[in-house]
Tab-separated table of C-alpha atoms and ligand atoms in Angstrom:
chain	number	residue	atom	x	y	z
A	1	MET	CA	153.307	62.079	111.505
A	2	SER	CA	149.837	60.601	111.347
A	3	VAL	CA	147.805	58.376	109.094
A	4	HIS	CA	144.166	59.251	108.651
A	5	SER	CA	141.098	57.208	107.858
A	6	VAL	CA	142.563	53.844	108.712
A	7	THR	CA	139.970	51.107	108.981
A	8	PRO	CA	139.678	49.956	112.598
A	9	PRO	CA	141.007	46.460	113.276
A	10	ARG	CA	138.428	43.741	112.741
A	11	PRO	CA	138.656	40.001	112.205
A	12	LEU	CA	138.687	39.006	108.563
A	13	SER	CA	138.455	35.671	106.857
A	14	GLY	CA	140.561	34.616	103.893
A	15	GLY	CA	137.561	33.083	102.198
A	16	THR	CA	138.832	29.510	102.301
A	17	ASN	CA	138.914	27.433	105.476
A	18	ARG	CA	138.072	30.645	107.327
A	19	LEU	CA	141.731	31.461	107.873
A	20	PRO	CA	142.388	34.579	109.925
A	21	VAL	CA	144.115	37.182	107.795
A	22	PRO	CA	146.747	39.500	109.300
A	23	TYR	CA	145.432	43.017	109.815
A	24	ALA	CA	148.291	44.579	107.822
A	25	ALA	CA	148.093	42.122	104.891
A	26	ALA	CA	147.154	43.462	101.470
A	27	TRP	CA	144.096	42.137	99.593
A	28	SER	CA	143.868	41.607	95.827
A	29	GLY	CA	140.992	44.096	95.681
A	30	GLU	CA	143.193	46.845	97.070
A	31	ARG	CA	144.875	48.300	93.980
A	32	VAL	CA	147.762	50.748	93.830
A	33	ARG	CA	146.400	53.965	92.286
A	34	ILE	CA	149.325	55.875	90.803
A	35	ARG	CA	148.984	55.311	87.050
A	36	GLY	CA	148.081	58.596	85.384
A	37	ALA	CA	148.057	60.390	88.727
A	38	LEU	CA	151.785	60.993	89.158
A	39	THR	CA	153.401	64.047	87.630
A	40	VAL	CA	156.530	66.173	87.829
A	41	ARG	CA	156.006	69.202	90.057
A	42	PRO	CA	156.341	72.697	88.567
A	43	GLY	CA	159.948	73.636	87.928
A	44	GLY	CA	161.018	70.000	88.042
A	45	ALA	CA	160.985	70.119	91.808
A	46	GLY	CA	160.224	66.445	92.178
A	47	LEU	CA	157.409	63.946	92.117
A	48	GLY	CA	153.803	64.766	92.947
A	49	TYR	CA	150.157	63.937	92.261
A	50	ARG	CA	148.079	66.032	89.872
A	51	ASP	CA	145.385	66.334	92.564
A	52	GLU	CA	147.669	66.023	95.555
A	53	THR	CA	146.311	66.426	99.090
A	54	PRO	CA	148.233	66.714	102.387
A	55	GLU	CA	147.373	63.081	103.102
A	56	ASP	CA	149.556	61.982	100.169
A	57	ARG	CA	152.736	62.883	102.100
A	58	ASP	CA	154.014	61.811	105.490
A	59	GLY	CA	155.328	64.065	108.236
A	60	GLN	CA	158.750	64.131	106.560
A	61	GLY	CA	157.255	65.359	103.280
A	62	VAL	CA	157.810	62.070	101.451
A	63	LEU	CA	155.193	61.143	98.837
A	64	TRP	CA	153.366	57.818	99.359
A	65	ALA	CA	151.849	55.455	96.809
A	66	ARG	CA	148.057	55.648	96.805
A	67	MET	CA	146.333	52.363	97.515
A	68	ASP	CA	142.687	51.390	97.869
A	69	ARG	CA	141.530	50.749	101.406
A	70	ALA	CA	139.224	47.757	101.204
A	71	PRO	CA	140.373	44.961	103.533
A	72	GLY	CA	138.311	41.868	102.850
A	73	SER	CA	138.037	42.635	99.129
A	74	GLY	CA	139.203	39.780	96.909
A	75	ARG	CA	141.911	37.448	98.173
A	76	PRO	CA	144.476	38.186	100.897
A	77	ASP	CA	148.138	38.320	99.913
A	78	PHE	CA	149.909	36.964	102.965
A	79	ARG	CA	153.332	38.054	101.678
A	80	ALA	CA	152.421	41.694	101.010
A	81	LEU	CA	151.602	44.428	103.503
A	82	HIS	CA	149.124	47.197	102.719
A	83	SER	CA	151.081	50.463	102.654
A	84	ILE	CA	148.721	52.464	104.866
A	85	ARG	CA	148.031	49.703	107.385
A	86	GLN	CA	151.770	48.877	107.498
A	87	ARG	CA	152.599	52.498	108.323
A	88	HIS	CA	149.718	52.730	110.797
A	89	THR	CA	150.830	49.627	112.722
A	90	MET	CA	154.482	50.741	112.703
A	91	LEU	CA	153.787	54.245	113.989
A	92	ASN	CA	151.329	53.118	116.640
A	93	LYS	CA	153.207	49.949	117.674
A	94	LEU	CA	150.262	47.727	116.818
A	95	CYS	CA	150.411	44.005	116.140
A	96	GLN	CA	150.585	43.438	112.386
A	97	VAL	CA	148.431	40.292	112.729
A	98	CYS	CA	145.500	41.230	115.004
A	99	GLY	CA	145.777	45.040	114.991
A	100	GLY	CA	145.847	45.166	118.806
A	101	GLN	CA	148.675	46.531	120.929
A	102	ALA	CA	152.031	44.888	120.217
A	103	SER	CA	153.845	43.224	123.100
A	104	ARG	CA	156.230	45.426	125.080
A	105	THR	CA	158.301	44.480	128.119
A	106	SER	CA	161.374	45.967	129.798
A	107	GLN	CA	163.315	44.305	126.962
A	108	GLY	CA	161.399	46.277	124.353
A	109	TRP	CA	158.883	45.706	121.567
A	110	LEU	CA	158.400	42.211	120.138
A	111	PHE	CA	159.251	41.436	116.498
A	112	LEU	CA	159.093	38.175	114.589
A	113	LEU	CA	161.941	37.944	112.087
A	114	GLN	CA	163.161	35.467	109.502
A	115	ARG	CA	166.668	34.325	110.390
A	116	PRO	CA	168.843	35.007	107.327
A	117	ALA	CA	170.041	32.055	105.273
A	118	GLY	CA	173.488	31.832	103.747
A	119	PRO	CA	176.591	33.401	105.224
A	120	PRO	CA	177.015	33.328	108.999
A	121	GLU	CA	175.164	36.145	110.650
A	122	SER	CA	177.103	38.656	112.707
A	123	ALA	CA	177.293	38.026	116.420
A	124	ASP	CA	175.007	40.940	117.185
A	125	TRP	CA	172.409	40.279	114.444
A	126	PRO	CA	169.774	41.761	114.173
A	127	GLU	CA	171.184	44.876	115.881
A	128	GLY	CA	170.795	47.751	113.412
A	129	LEU	CA	168.592	45.717	111.049
A	130	LEU	CA	166.331	47.750	108.751
A	131	SER	CA	162.853	46.234	108.694
A	132	THR	CA	159.439	46.822	107.147
A	133	LYS	CA	157.779	44.263	109.423
A	134	PRO	CA	155.597	45.795	112.169
A	135	PRO	CA	155.724	44.371	115.693
A	136	VAL	CA	153.501	41.595	117.018
A	137	CYS	CA	151.671	40.683	120.203
A	138	ARG	CA	152.615	37.525	122.060
A	139	PRO	CA	149.707	35.304	120.993
A	140	CYS	CA	150.092	36.253	117.331
A	141	ALA	CA	153.876	35.748	117.476
A	142	ALA	CA	153.429	32.213	118.741
A	143	LEU	CA	150.731	31.503	116.171
A	144	ALA	CA	152.728	32.870	113.252
A	145	ALA	CA	155.985	31.203	114.305
A	146	ARG	CA	154.228	27.831	114.276
A	147	HIS	CA	152.068	28.136	111.200
A	148	CYS	CA	153.564	30.636	108.768
A	149	PRO	CA	155.191	28.605	105.948
A	150	HIS	CA	157.395	31.418	104.631
A	151	LEU	CA	158.983	31.883	108.037
A	152	ALA	CA	161.264	28.875	107.634
A	153	ASP	CA	163.455	29.786	110.586
A	154	PRO	CA	161.591	32.355	112.683
A	155	LEU	CA	163.314	34.284	115.423
A	156	LEU	CA	161.674	36.406	118.088
A	157	VAL	CA	163.507	39.597	118.919
A	158	ARG	CA	162.809	42.482	121.248
A	159	SER	CA	163.987	45.987	120.407
A	160	ARG	CA	164.068	48.696	123.046
A	161	LYS	CA	164.447	51.387	120.399
A	162	PRO	CA	162.754	50.575	117.092
A	163	ARG	CA	163.769	53.841	115.411
A	164	THR	CA	161.846	55.299	112.470
A	165	TRP	CA	164.564	55.227	109.794
A	166	GLY	CA	162.955	56.043	106.460
A	167	VAL	CA	160.909	54.466	103.720
A	168	PHE	CA	160.933	51.631	101.190
A	169	GLY	CA	159.707	52.194	97.648
A	170	GLY	CA	161.154	53.429	94.382
A	171	PHE	CA	162.869	56.354	92.693
A	172	PHE	CA	161.517	58.156	89.635
A	173	THR	CA	163.288	60.337	87.096
A	174	PRO	CA	161.722	63.158	85.046
A	175	GLY	CA	160.704	61.823	81.636
A	176	GLY	CA	159.266	63.448	78.528
A	177	ASN	CA	155.917	65.279	78.566
A	178	GLY	CA	156.186	65.862	82.296
A	179	LYS	CA	155.723	62.188	83.041
A	180	PRO	CA	157.891	60.696	85.764
A	181	VAL	CA	159.596	57.417	84.881
A	182	PRO	CA	160.143	54.745	87.542
A	183	ARG	CA	163.566	53.248	88.054
A	184	PRO	CA	163.483	49.478	87.697
A	185	SER	CA	164.521	48.480	91.206
A	186	ASP	CA	163.148	49.113	94.680
A	187	ASP	CA	165.181	51.031	97.227
A	188	TYR	CA	165.442	52.065	100.835
A	189	LEU	CA	165.549	55.803	101.485
A	190	PRO	CA	166.581	57.315	104.836
A	191	TYR	CA	164.534	60.306	105.988
A	192	GLY	CA	166.378	63.542	105.233
A	193	HIS	CA	168.034	62.240	102.061
A	194	PRO	CA	168.401	64.911	99.345
A	195	ALA	CA	166.882	62.584	96.705
A	196	ALA	CA	163.606	62.284	98.662
A	197	PRO	CA	161.623	64.544	96.262
A	198	TRP	CA	161.944	61.831	93.573
A	199	PHE	CA	160.945	58.916	95.791
A	200	LEU	CA	157.557	57.203	96.043
A	201	ALA	CA	157.194	55.345	99.337
A	202	SER	CA	155.203	52.173	99.907
A	203	GLN	CA	156.432	51.017	103.345
A	204	LEU	CA	157.794	52.614	106.491
A	205	VAL	CA	161.240	51.339	107.520
A	206	ILE	CA	162.416	51.058	111.102
A	207	GLU	CA	165.870	50.317	112.453
A	208	LEU	CA	165.887	47.732	115.227
A	209	THR	CA	168.290	48.874	117.933
A	210	ARG	CA	169.083	47.741	121.464
A	211	CYS	CA	167.951	44.260	120.502
A	212	THR	CA	167.762	41.077	122.523
A	213	ARG	CA	166.617	37.699	121.296
A	214	ALA	CA	163.381	36.602	122.936
A	215	ASP	CA	162.569	33.142	124.181
A	216	ALA	CA	159.960	31.594	121.893
A	217	SER	CA	158.653	29.344	124.656
A	218	GLY	CA	157.802	32.384	126.734
A	219	THR	CA	155.338	33.681	124.195
A	220	ALA	CA	152.766	31.047	125.008
A	221	SER	CA	152.505	31.620	128.735
A	222	ASP	CA	149.836	34.304	128.593
A	223	ALA	CA	148.429	33.539	125.200
A	224	PRO	CA	145.068	31.817	125.522
A	225	GLY	CA	143.915	30.153	122.348
A	226	TRP	CA	147.087	30.418	120.320
A	227	HIS	CA	147.638	26.652	120.441
A	228	ASP	CA	144.526	25.915	118.409
A	229	ARG	CA	145.999	23.777	115.620
A	230	SER	CA	143.015	24.272	113.372
A	231	THR	CA	143.832	27.953	113.029
A	232	ARG	CA	146.508	29.124	110.626
A	233	VAL	CA	147.727	32.676	110.242
A	234	HIS	CA	149.493	32.212	106.890
B	1	LIG	ZN1	148.315	40.173	117.650
């Protein structure tokens, strides 16, 4: 599975206070381009684009939502990941913040997670967790853990086997006039599922396995510059 024509990582500013913007973040100028383009394939065989190209599907044959590729256009949305850059960072184990190589040790790849609120987590959480969040490098993990306001209770985890599990997106059903109709809610779809022909993906999903919790203090040891308080990631 490969993703073509991905913009190389480059530093971007959020426009105000010159905040660094995560590489995988979506920008307001990057619109989803599916309206009028989606159709039902001949014979009702599933969802497709009227002018579909091989790049519209991943290596498992799942259709992906089209999205403009214009990082730096408009305003950054720190809570949303661009579908293509999210998939690119996941598949290539790149840091979702800087676009460089994510941190990997004998304990595995580094991920920054939000500890769940509410009921007590299982003893082995996050073993088996399904996630759309790409990995991070050490400096960016430390930066984000300190400054990202929507990570109220961040937890650093290493996964020896972050397994490609499937996709996140939405199901469609065949409507009148050959127009597919979206179901109201988003879903997770495992690769190989028989309903895949009616699914439109927007994020790649991995399963975090062979997990160990990482020591947050250890992330700073080889991270020059991360402690600059004037710099905020989110
Ligand atoms: Zn990074």
